[in-house]
Coordinates of C-alpha atoms in Angstrom, one line a residue:
M85 CA 0.0 0.0 0.0
T86 CA 1.7 3.3 -1.1
K87 CA 1.5 6.5 0.8
T88 CA -0.1 9.3 -1.1
K89 CA 1.8 12.6 -1.4
P90 CA 0.7 15.4 0.8
D91 CA -1.9 17.6 -0.7
I92 CA -0.1 21.0 -0.7
G93 CA -3.2 22.9 -1.7
R94 CA -5.2 21.4 1.1
I95 CA -2.5 22.1 3.6
S96 CA -2.4 25.7 2.4
R97 CA -6.1 26.1 2.8
F98 CA -5.9 24.5 6.2
I99 CA -3.3 27.1 7.2
G100 CA -5.5 29.9 5.9
V101 CA -8.6 28.8 7.8
G102 CA -6.3 28.1 10.8
I103 CA -5.0 31.7 10.7
A104 CA -8.6 33.0 10.7
A105 CA -9.5 30.7 13.6
T106 CA -6.3 31.6 15.5
L107 CA -7.0 35.3 15.1
T108 CA -10.5 34.7 16.5
H109 CA -9.0 32.7 19.3
G110 CA -6.3 35.3 20.1
L111 CA -8.4 38.4 19.9
L112 CA -11.2 36.9 22.1
L113 CA -8.6 35.6 24.6
I114 CA -7.1 39.1 25.0
I115 CA -10.6 40.7 25.4
L116 CA -11.6 38.1 28.0
V117 CA -8.3 38.4 30.0
E118 CA -7.6 42.1 29.7
A119 CA -11.1 43.6 29.6
L120 CA -13.0 41.1 31.7
S121 CA -10.2 39.9 34.0
M122 CA -10.9 36.3 33.3
R123 CA -8.3 33.6 34.3
P124 CA -6.3 32.7 31.1
A125 CA -6.9 29.0 31.5
Y126 CA -10.7 29.5 31.5
A127 CA -10.7 32.3 28.8
T128 CA -8.8 30.1 26.4
V129 CA -11.7 27.5 26.5
L130 CA -14.3 30.1 25.5
A131 CA -12.0 31.6 22.9
F132 CA -11.4 28.1 21.5
L133 CA -15.1 27.4 21.2
A134 CA -15.5 30.6 19.1
A135 CA -12.6 29.6 17.0
F136 CA -14.1 26.1 16.6
I137 CA -17.1 27.5 14.8
V138 CA -14.8 29.4 12.4
S139 CA -12.5 26.5 11.8
Y140 CA -15.3 23.9 11.3
L141 CA -17.2 25.9 8.7
G142 CA -13.9 26.8 7.0
H143 CA -12.5 23.3 6.9
Y144 CA -15.9 21.8 5.9
H145 CA -16.6 24.1 2.9
F146 CA -13.1 25.3 2.0
T147 CA -10.2 23.1 3.2
F148 CA -11.5 19.6 2.7
K149 CA -14.6 20.4 0.6
A150 CA -16.3 17.6 2.5
K151 CA -19.0 15.5 0.9
R152 CA -20.1 14.0 4.2
S153 CA -23.2 15.5 5.9
H154 CA -22.9 17.8 8.8
K155 CA -24.5 15.0 10.9
Q156 CA -21.5 12.8 10.1
A157 CA -18.7 15.4 10.1
M158 CA -19.7 17.6 13.1
P159 CA -19.5 14.9 15.8
S160 CA -16.1 13.7 14.6
Y161 CA -14.7 17.1 14.2
G162 CA -16.3 18.2 17.6
L163 CA -14.4 15.3 19.3
I164 CA -11.2 16.3 17.6
A165 CA -11.7 19.9 18.6
L166 CA -12.4 18.8 22.2
V167 CA -9.0 17.0 22.2
G168 CA -7.4 20.2 20.9
A169 CA -9.2 22.3 23.6
I170 CA -8.0 20.0 26.3
I171 CA -4.4 20.3 25.0
N172 CA -4.9 24.1 24.7
F173 CA -6.2 24.4 28.2
T174 CA -3.4 22.2 29.7
I175 CA -0.6 24.2 28.0
I176 CA -2.1 27.6 29.0
L177 CA -2.7 26.4 32.6
L178 CA 0.8 24.9 33.1
M179 CA 2.7 27.7 31.4
S180 CA 0.7 30.7 32.7
D181 CA -0.6 29.6 36.1
V182 CA 2.0 27.1 37.2
L183 CA 5.3 28.3 35.6
N184 CA 4.2 32.0 35.4
Y185 CA 5.0 32.7 31.8
H186 CA 3.0 35.4 30.1
Y187 CA -0.2 33.9 28.8
M188 CA 0.6 35.1 25.2
I189 CA 3.8 33.1 25.2
A190 CA 1.8 30.1 26.2
F191 CA -0.7 30.9 23.4
I192 CA 2.2 30.9 20.9
V193 CA 3.2 27.5 22.0
T194 CA -0.3 26.2 21.4
I195 CA -0.2 27.6 17.9
F196 CA 2.7 25.2 17.1
A197 CA 1.5 22.3 19.1
V198 CA -2.2 21.9 18.4
P199 CA -2.9 22.7 14.7
P200 CA -0.7 19.9 13.2
L201 CA -2.5 17.3 15.4
V202 CA -5.9 18.8 14.5
Y203 CA -5.1 18.7 10.8
S204 CA -4.0 15.1 10.9
L205 CA -7.0 13.9 12.8
S206 CA -9.4 16.0 10.7
R207 CA -8.1 14.7 7.5
D208 CA -8.2 11.1 8.6
H209 CA -11.4 11.0 10.7
A210 CA -13.7 13.9 10.2
F211 CA -14.1 15.0 6.6
D212 CA -12.8 12.3 4.3
N213 CA -15.3 9.6 3.4
Q214 CA -12.6 6.9 3.0
Y215 CA -11.6 7.0 6.7
L216 CA -13.5 5.9 9.8
F217 CA -13.0 7.6 13.2
L218 CA -12.2 4.2 14.8
T219 CA -11.0 1.1 13.0
R220 CA -13.6 -1.6 12.6
E221 CA -16.4 0.8 13.6
K222 CA -19.1 -1.8 14.1
L223 CA -16.9 -3.7 16.6
W224 CA -16.2 -0.5 18.5
S225 CA -19.8 0.4 18.8
S226 CA -20.9 -2.9 20.2
K227 CA -22.4 -2.4 23.7
L228 CA -21.5 -6.0 24.6
L229 CA -17.8 -5.2 24.2
W230 CA -17.9 -2.0 26.3
A231 CA -20.3 -3.1 29.0
P232 CA -17.7 -5.0 31.2
A233 CA -15.1 -2.3 30.8
T234 CA -17.6 0.5 31.7
M235 CA -18.8 -1.4 34.7
F236 CA -15.3 -2.1 36.1
A237 CA -14.2 1.5 35.4
L238 CA -17.3 2.9 37.2
I239 CA -16.7 0.6 40.2
T240 CA -13.1 1.9 40.4
L241 CA -14.1 5.5 40.0
T242 CA -16.7 5.2 42.7
Y243 CA -14.3 3.5 45.0
S244 CA -11.5 6.1 44.4
L245 CA -13.7 9.1 44.9
A246 CA -15.4 7.7 48.0
F247 CA -12.2 6.6 49.9
H248 CA -9.4 8.7 48.5
Y249 CA -6.7 10.1 50.8
R250 CA -7.7 13.6 51.8
V251 CA -4.2 14.6 53.0
P252 CA -0.8 14.2 51.4
F253 CA 0.7 10.8 52.0
F254 CA 4.4 10.1 52.4
D255 CA 6.1 11.2 49.1
H256 CA 3.1 13.4 48.3
W257 CA 4.4 16.0 50.8
D258 CA 7.1 16.9 48.2
I259 CA 4.5 18.7 46.2
V260 CA 3.9 21.2 49.0
G261 CA 7.4 22.7 48.4
F262 CA 6.7 23.1 44.7
Y263 CA 3.3 24.6 45.5
E264 CA 4.9 27.3 47.7
S265 CA 7.4 28.1 45.0
M266 CA 4.6 28.4 42.5
Q267 CA 2.6 30.7 44.8
N268 CA 5.8 32.9 45.3
D269 CA 6.5 33.0 41.5
T270 CA 9.9 31.3 42.0
L271 CA 9.1 27.9 40.5
K272 CA 11.4 27.0 37.6
L273 CA 10.8 24.4 35.0
S274 CA 14.1 22.7 35.9
D275 CA 12.8 22.2 39.4
L276 CA 10.2 19.8 38.1
F277 CA 12.8 17.7 36.4
A278 CA 15.0 17.0 39.4
L279 CA 15.2 13.3 40.1
H280 CA 12.8 11.9 42.7
G281 CA 14.9 9.1 44.1
S282 CA 16.1 7.2 41.0
H283 CA 13.5 8.5 38.5
W284 CA 11.5 11.5 37.3
H285 CA 8.1 12.4 38.6
S286 CA 7.7 15.5 36.3
S287 CA 4.5 14.5 34.5
G288 CA 2.8 13.9 37.9
Y289 CA 4.1 17.3 39.3
L290 CA 2.6 19.2 36.4
V291 CA -0.8 17.6 36.8
M292 CA -0.9 18.0 40.5
L293 CA 0.3 21.6 40.4
G294 CA -2.2 22.5 37.7
L295 CA -5.0 20.9 39.7
S296 CA -3.8 22.7 42.9
K297 CA -4.4 26.0 41.1
L298 CA -7.9 25.0 40.0
T299 CA -9.1 23.1 43.0
A300 CA -7.2 24.3 46.1
M301 CA -5.3 21.0 46.1
N302 CA -8.5 18.9 46.4
H303 CA -7.0 15.4 46.3
G304 CA -10.2 14.0 44.9
Y305 CA -9.5 15.6 41.6
E306 CA -6.1 14.0 41.5
V307 CA -7.6 10.5 41.8
L308 CA -10.2 11.5 39.3
C309 CA -7.4 12.3 36.9
S310 CA -5.8 9.0 37.7
V311 CA -9.0 7.2 36.6
I312 CA -9.3 9.4 33.5
F313 CA -5.7 8.6 32.4
A314 CA -6.3 4.9 33.1
V315 CA -9.4 5.0 30.8
L316 CA -7.3 6.7 28.1
G317 CA -4.8 4.0 28.5
F318 CA -7.4 1.3 28.3
I319 CA -8.7 2.7 25.0
A320 CA -5.2 2.2 23.6
L321 CA -5.1 -1.3 25.1
V322 CA -8.4 -2.1 23.3
R323 CA -7.0 -0.9 20.0
I324 CA -4.0 -3.2 20.5
L325 CA -6.1 -6.2 21.4
L326 CA -8.7 -5.5 18.6
R327 CA -5.9 -5.6 16.0
S328 CA -4.5 -8.9 17.4
V329 CA -7.8 -10.6 17.7
T330 CA -8.8 -9.6 14.2
L331 CA -5.6 -10.8 12.7
L332 CA -6.1 -14.2 14.3
N333 CA -9.7 -14.3 13.0
S334 CA -11.1 -14.6 16.5
T335 CA -13.5 -11.6 16.7
H336 CA -16.1 -13.9 18.3
L337 CA -13.8 -14.0 21.4
L338 CA -13.6 -10.2 21.8
P339 CA -16.2 -10.0 24.6
W340 CA -14.1 -12.5 26.6
V341 CA -10.8 -10.8 25.7
L342 CA -11.9 -7.3 26.6
G343 CA -14.0 -8.3 29.6
V344 CA -11.1 -10.2 31.3
S345 CA -8.6 -7.4 30.3
A346 CA -10.9 -4.8 31.9
F347 CA -11.3 -6.8 35.1
I348 CA -7.5 -7.0 35.5
F349 CA -6.8 -3.5 34.3
F350 CA -9.2 -1.7 36.7
S351 CA -8.7 -4.2 39.6
L352 CA -9.0 -2.8 43.1
D353 CA -5.9 -4.6 44.3
Q354 CA -4.2 -1.5 43.0
A355 CA -6.0 0.4 45.8
A356 CA -2.9 2.3 46.9
N357 CA -2.6 3.9 43.5
W358 CA -6.3 4.5 43.0
L359 CA -6.7 6.3 46.4
W360 CA -3.4 8.2 46.5
G361 CA -3.4 11.4 44.3
W362 CA 0.4 11.3 44.1
Q363 CA 0.2 8.2 42.0
V364 CA -1.4 10.1 39.1
A365 CA 2.1 9.7 37.6
V366 CA 1.7 5.9 37.5
F367 CA -1.5 6.2 35.4
L368 CA 0.2 8.8 33.1
N369 CA 2.9 6.3 32.8
I370 CA 0.7 3.4 31.7
A371 CA -1.4 5.6 29.4
G372 CA 1.8 6.8 27.7
V373 CA 3.2 3.2 27.5
L374 CA 0.0 1.8 26.0
W375 CA -0.4 4.5 23.4
T376 CA 3.3 4.1 22.4
I377 CA 2.8 0.3 21.9
D378 CA -0.4 1.0 20.0
L379 CA 1.3 3.5 17.6
L380 CA 4.5 1.5 17.0
S381 CA 2.7 -1.8 16.4
Q382 CA 0.5 -0.6 13.5
D383 CA 0.9 -1.8 9.9
R384 CA 3.3 0.7 8.6
I385 CA 5.6 3.0 10.7
D386 CA 5.8 6.6 9.6
L387 CA 7.2 9.8 11.1
R388 CA 3.8 11.0 12.2
R389 CA 3.1 7.9 14.3
T390 CA 6.7 7.9 15.6
C391 CA 6.5 11.5 16.8
L392 CA 3.2 10.8 18.5
A393 CA 4.8 7.7 20.1
I394 CA 7.7 9.7 21.3
L395 CA 5.3 12.2 22.8
A396 CA 3.5 9.4 24.7
A397 CA 6.7 7.8 25.7
T398 CA 8.0 11.1 27.0
L399 CA 5.0 11.4 29.3
A400 CA 5.6 7.9 30.5
V401 CA 9.3 8.2 31.2
Y402 CA 9.0 11.5 32.9
G403 CA 6.3 10.0 35.1
F404 CA 7.8 6.8 36.4
A405 CA 11.0 4.9 36.0
T406 CA 9.4 1.7 34.7
A407 CA 8.9 3.4 31.3
W408 CA 12.7 2.9 30.6
A409 CA 11.6 -0.6 29.7
L410 CA 9.6 0.8 26.8
L411 CA 12.7 2.0 24.9
P412 CA 14.0 -1.4 23.7
I413 CA 10.4 -2.6 23.3
G414 CA 9.9 0.3 20.9
Y415 CA 12.8 -1.0 18.6
V416 CA 11.3 -4.5 18.5
L417 CA 7.8 -3.2 17.6
M418 CA 9.2 -0.9 14.9
I419 CA 11.4 -3.6 13.3
S420 CA 8.6 -6.2 13.5
S421 CA 6.4 -3.7 11.6
G422 CA 8.9 -3.6 8.8
A423 CA 10.6 -0.3 9.7
L424 CA 13.9 -1.6 8.1
L425 CA 12.3 -2.2 4.8
H426 CA 11.5 1.3 3.7
R427 CA 13.0 4.8 4.0
M428 CA 10.3 6.3 6.3
G429 CA 10.7 3.4 8.7
R430 CA 14.5 3.8 8.9
L431 CA 14.0 7.5 9.5
S432 CA 11.6 6.6 12.3
L433 CA 14.2 4.2 13.8
L434 CA 16.7 7.0 13.7
L435 CA 14.3 9.4 15.4
W436 CA 13.6 6.8 18.1
T437 CA 17.3 6.4 18.6
M438 CA 17.8 10.1 19.0
F439 CA 15.0 10.2 21.5
T440 CA 16.5 7.4 23.5
G441 CA 19.9 9.1 23.5
G442 CA 18.4 12.4 24.6
L443 CA 16.6 10.7 27.6
L444 CA 19.8 8.9 28.6
W445 CA 21.8 12.1 28.4
H446 CA 19.4 14.0 30.5
F447 CA 19.2 11.2 33.1
M448 CA 23.0 10.8 33.4
L449 CA 23.4 14.6 33.5
L450 CA 21.2 14.8 36.6
Q451 CA 22.7 11.6 38.1
N452 CA 26.2 13.0 37.8
A453 CA 25.1 16.3 39.3
N454 CA 23.8 14.5 42.4
E455 CA 26.8 13.0 44.2
T456 CA 24.5 11.3 46.7
S457 CA 22.4 9.7 44.1
Y458 CA 19.8 7.2 45.4
L459 CA 20.4 4.9 42.5
A460 CA 24.2 4.9 43.1
S461 CA 23.7 4.0 46.7
T462 CA 21.3 1.1 46.1
S463 CA 22.6 -0.5 43.0
P464 CA 23.5 -4.2 43.5
A465 CA 26.5 -5.8 41.8
L466 CA 25.3 -7.7 38.7
T467 CA 28.4 -9.9 38.7
D468 CA 27.5 -11.3 42.1
V469 CA 25.5 -14.6 42.0
K470 CA 23.7 -13.8 45.3
S471 CA 22.6 -10.5 43.8
L472 CA 21.3 -12.1 40.6
I473 CA 19.3 -14.6 42.6
G474 CA 17.9 -11.8 44.8
L475 CA 16.9 -9.7 41.8
T476 CA 15.3 -12.7 40.1
H477 CA 13.3 -13.6 43.2
Y478 CA 12.2 -10.0 43.6
S479 CA 11.1 -9.8 40.0
L480 CA 9.1 -13.1 40.1
N481 CA 7.4 -11.9 43.3
F482 CA 6.6 -8.6 41.5
L483 CA 4.9 -10.4 38.6
G484 CA 3.1 -12.9 40.9
S485 CA 1.7 -10.2 43.2
P486 CA -1.2 -9.2 41.0
I487 CA -2.7 -12.7 41.5
V488 CA -1.5 -13.9 44.9
R489 CA -0.4 -11.0 47.0
F490 CA -2.3 -12.5 49.9
A491 CA -0.4 -15.8 49.6
R492 CA 3.2 -14.6 49.1
D493 CA 4.9 -18.0 49.4
I494 CA 3.4 -19.2 46.1
A495 CA 4.1 -16.1 44.1
V496 CA 7.1 -17.5 42.3
P497 CA 5.4 -20.8 41.2
I498 CA 2.3 -18.8 40.1
T499 CA 4.5 -16.5 38.0
L500 CA 6.2 -19.5 36.4
L501 CA 2.8 -21.2 35.8
G502 CA 1.7 -18.0 34.0
A503 CA 4.7 -18.2 31.8
G504 CA 3.9 -21.9 31.0
L505 CA 0.4 -21.0 30.0
A506 CA 1.7 -18.3 27.7
I507 CA 4.1 -20.7 26.0
W508 CA 1.3 -23.2 25.5
A509 CA -0.9 -20.5 24.0
L510 CA 1.8 -19.3 21.6
L511 CA 2.5 -22.9 20.4
S512 CA -1.2 -23.4 19.8
L513 CA -1.4 -20.2 17.7
R514 CA 1.9 -20.5 15.8
H515 CA 0.4 -21.9 12.6
N516 CA -1.7 -18.7 11.9
K517 CA -0.2 -16.8 9.0
H518 CA -0.5 -13.5 10.9
F519 CA 1.0 -15.1 14.1
I520 CA 4.0 -12.8 14.5
K521 CA 2.1 -9.5 13.8
A522 CA -0.7 -10.5 16.1
V523 CA 1.2 -11.7 19.1
I524 CA 4.1 -9.1 19.1
P525 CA 2.0 -6.3 20.7
I526 CA 0.6 -8.7 23.4
L527 CA 4.2 -9.9 24.1
A528 CA 5.2 -6.2 24.3
L529 CA 2.7 -5.8 27.2
M530 CA 4.2 -8.8 29.0
A531 CA 7.7 -7.5 28.3
Y532 CA 6.8 -4.1 29.8
A533 CA 5.6 -5.8 33.0
A534 CA 8.8 -7.9 33.1
G535 CA 11.0 -4.9 32.4
S536 CA 9.2 -3.0 35.2
A537 CA 9.9 -5.9 37.6
L538 CA 13.6 -5.9 36.7
L539 CA 14.0 -2.2 37.0
T540 CA 12.2 -2.0 40.3
S541 CA 14.2 -4.9 41.7
Y542 CA 17.4 -3.2 40.7
G543 CA 16.5 -0.1 42.6
R544 CA 14.7 -1.7 45.6
W545 CA 15.9 -5.2 46.3
Q546 CA 19.2 -4.4 48.0
D547 CA 17.7 -2.0 50.6
F548 CA 14.2 -3.5 51.1
G549 CA 14.5 -7.2 50.3
V550 CA 12.3 -9.5 48.2
K551 CA 9.1 -8.9 50.1
Q552 CA 9.0 -5.3 49.1
A553 CA 7.9 -6.5 45.6
F554 CA 4.5 -7.2 47.1
S555 CA 3.7 -3.5 47.5
N556 CA 0.3 -3.1 45.9
R557 CA 1.3 0.0 44.1
Y558 CA 3.4 -2.2 41.8
I559 CA 0.4 -4.3 40.8
T560 CA -0.5 -1.7 38.2
F561 CA 2.6 -2.7 36.2
G562 CA 2.5 -6.4 36.9
N563 CA -1.1 -6.6 35.6
F564 CA 0.1 -6.3 32.0
Y565 CA 1.9 -9.7 32.4
W566 CA -1.4 -11.3 33.3
I567 CA -3.4 -9.5 30.7
G568 CA -1.1 -10.9 28.1
I569 CA -1.3 -14.4 29.5
F570 CA -5.1 -14.5 29.7
V571 CA -5.6 -13.0 26.3
L572 CA -3.3 -15.5 24.7
C573 CA -5.0 -18.4 26.5
I574 CA -8.5 -17.2 25.5
L575 CA -7.4 -16.9 21.8
A576 CA -5.6 -20.3 21.9
S577 CA -8.5 -22.0 23.6
G578 CA -10.9 -20.6 20.9
K579 CA -8.7 -22.2 18.2
A580 CA -8.3 -25.5 20.1
S581 CA -12.1 -25.8 20.5
M582 CA -12.3 -26.1 16.7
K583 CA -10.1 -29.2 16.7
S584 CA -10.7 -32.5 18.4
S585 CA -7.3 -33.5 19.8
P586 CA -6.4 -30.5 22.0
I587 CA -9.9 -29.9 23.5
R588 CA -9.1 -31.7 26.8
I589 CA -5.9 -29.8 27.3
S590 CA -7.6 -26.6 26.4
R591 CA -10.4 -27.2 29.0
I592 CA -7.8 -28.0 31.7
L593 CA -5.8 -24.8 31.0
I594 CA -9.0 -22.7 30.9
G595 CA -9.9 -24.2 34.2
I596 CA -6.5 -23.1 35.5
C597 CA -7.1 -19.6 34.2
S598 CA -10.5 -19.4 35.8
L599 CA -8.9 -20.4 39.1
L600 CA -6.3 -17.7 38.7
L601 CA -9.1 -15.1 38.1
V602 CA -10.8 -16.3 41.3
L603 CA -7.5 -15.7 43.1
K604 CA -7.3 -12.3 41.5
S605 CA -10.7 -11.5 42.9
G606 CA -9.6 -12.4 46.4
N607 CA -6.5 -10.3 45.9
S608 CA -8.7 -7.3 45.0
I609 CA -11.2 -7.7 47.8
G610 CA -8.6 -8.0 50.5
A611 CA -6.4 -5.1 49.2
A612 CA -9.4 -2.8 48.7
Y613 CA -10.8 -3.4 52.2
K614 CA -7.4 -2.9 53.9
R615 CA -6.9 0.4 52.0
I616 CA -10.4 1.6 53.0
L617 CA -9.5 1.1 56.7
H618 CA -6.1 2.9 56.1
A619 CA -7.8 5.8 54.3
Q620 CA -10.4 6.2 57.1
T621 CA -7.6 6.3 59.7
M622 CA -5.6 8.9 57.7
N623 CA -8.6 11.1 57.0
S624 CA -9.8 11.0 60.6
A625 CA -6.3 12.1 61.7
A626 CA -6.4 14.9 59.1
E627 CA -9.8 16.1 60.5
Q628 CA -8.3 16.2 64.0
I629 CA -5.4 18.2 62.9
V630 CA -7.6 20.7 61.1
T631 CA -9.9 21.2 64.1
Q632 CA -7.1 21.3 66.7
Y633 CA -4.4 23.0 64.7
S634 CA -1.4 24.1 66.7
D635 CA -2.6 22.0 69.6
H636 CA -2.9 18.7 67.8
N637 CA -1.1 15.5 68.7
K638 CA 2.1 15.0 66.6
E639 CA 1.6 11.3 66.8
L640 CA -1.2 11.7 64.2
Y641 CA 1.6 12.3 61.6
K642 CA 2.5 8.6 61.7
T643 CA -0.6 7.7 59.7
F644 CA 0.5 9.7 56.6
S645 CA 4.2 10.5 56.9
S646 CA 7.5 8.8 57.7
P647 CA 9.6 9.7 60.8
H648 CA 12.3 11.4 58.8
Q649 CA 9.9 13.8 57.2
N650 CA 9.5 17.2 58.9
I651 CA 6.0 18.1 57.8
N652 CA 5.3 20.9 60.3
P653 CA 6.5 23.6 57.9
R654 CA 4.5 22.1 55.1
L655 CA 1.4 21.9 57.1
D656 CA 1.9 25.6 57.9
I657 CA 2.0 26.3 54.1
L658 CA -1.2 24.3 53.5
K659 CA -2.8 26.1 56.4
K660 CA -1.7 29.6 55.2
N661 CA -3.1 29.0 51.7
N662 CA -6.2 27.1 52.8
V663 CA -5.5 24.1 50.5
S664 CA -5.5 20.3 50.8
L665 CA -6.8 19.2 54.2
F666 CA -7.4 22.9 55.2
R667 CA -9.4 23.5 52.0
G668 CA -12.7 25.3 52.9
V669 CA -11.5 26.3 56.4
K670 CA -12.2 30.0 57.1
K671 CA -9.1 32.1 57.2
Q672 CA -8.6 33.9 60.5
T673 CA -8.5 37.7 60.0
P674 CA -6.7 40.1 62.4
K675 CA -10.1 41.0 63.8
D676 CA -10.8 37.4 64.5
K677 CA -7.5 37.1 66.4
V678 CA -8.3 40.1 68.6
E679 CA -11.8 38.7 69.3
D680 CA -10.3 35.3 70.3
K681 CA -7.8 37.0 72.7
I682 CA -10.7 39.0 74.3
E683 CA -12.7 35.8 74.6
D684 CA -9.7 34.0 76.2
K685 CA -9.3 36.7 78.8
I686 CA -13.0 36.7 79.6
T687 CA -12.8 32.9 80.0
D688 CA -9.8 33.2 82.3

């Protein structure tokens, strides 16, 4: 299939309409901010909506000369414009409100960031009849496919909002220092890229600081964003699985594939991540990882998809260290998609190599600048046999934890059992002519989980031992190992059921998978309940601190901070700004203080 040359005339018309829409956007933004004193982040949304009307009519009648009806084109373009509006809002919020750049500088950045994306999506999905907004549209619109995922996502959302931590928890206290710098207009972009332990947390910082401006650091909105990012990641996962299932001619198994995947993906044994606003970086990470795998595993690699994959991978790597595992996976995906066979693919490989080199350079630069680097102090010797055994044991525990965290002694055999199931499934599917193309993305998911396990063991095993692998915040990463295993087993069983000889083996292995899912359910119920109790204890302590501030019991700190953390100054910052646990508490005016003193004297 040959790639058509870009339509220079259409691009020129797009630019012309874009200039008209941009002028509309810019002029209205200036009027709303300067004349009506509206916050830039909110003003840009209204201005964007006005520009949307100009751009839609211009692109429909002039740029693309669409033959589709408004009923068909408007919803698709509206969704594309919504994506553009969200990106617009985010850039303006982060640059203007968080990093304190002038709002017009932020606006200029949006001019270069948003239109290319909008053009690409509009061309492919809104105005041209030959494209569909989502591949295999009938499958995507099936209620049967989406019902389980919707149900599990809503359960997780309800759980997260009902029981989330209403006070910063352990590492979360770090955001308070950044918040104070932001309030004092001293926050620098470089501050957000300082290493947190052995990795970046920059993506999470940006989200949390942006939300703190909008919501007075209401941690409920942080966990809401975590669920939203998880849903965005799940959409990419569905795209990956849909392609694989279609290539294997097994679309009749899609309800099972997506239902089981959703059950694992949104499982409540990740409760520490769902309830803890700080872990929004984890869900940014997995969303970035899944979209990268989706983009790099498509039929033909080109520069556009590679650039989008690099953007997604950047969010992932600057969110959590496990995304380093994505870099070699990216090479495998690109090569398996035929990148070496054509010029555009080779350029894409070069671009991915430059991206990888840039990340490594940035990381080593910061590592060398920090003489007391956490990573340097905790790195085990890879030439030592005892270290290799310890790292392997930790990694196997990490991968087994999503199924049997409650029965830690059998985590290693359960992980190996999962590997055996995957091997059986691969052998059963190997005769399909699209075998390699279908299974590579699924194996990429499993490889990401295994890479996450190895990277975490390298940074954690020596100081914390093998049991630390059972921390339920790691389950989010280990889940991909099991999603891959269950999907492969479902597909292989579907093929085996059409043949007489392997039916008995297929039934036995499906029985094993069913047992593993029952264990997963027990894992989720136990972890979710324990985290509810923990959250209630924390939130109760926070309420006592708020009501008895300055006279509260310092022992309450133990529920949400470690002994080496001095959180008193940070509590003072939160109190001063009426944010986080102090949100909604009435500020005490000088008059109130005088009245309190008079009341105290009368009482005495």
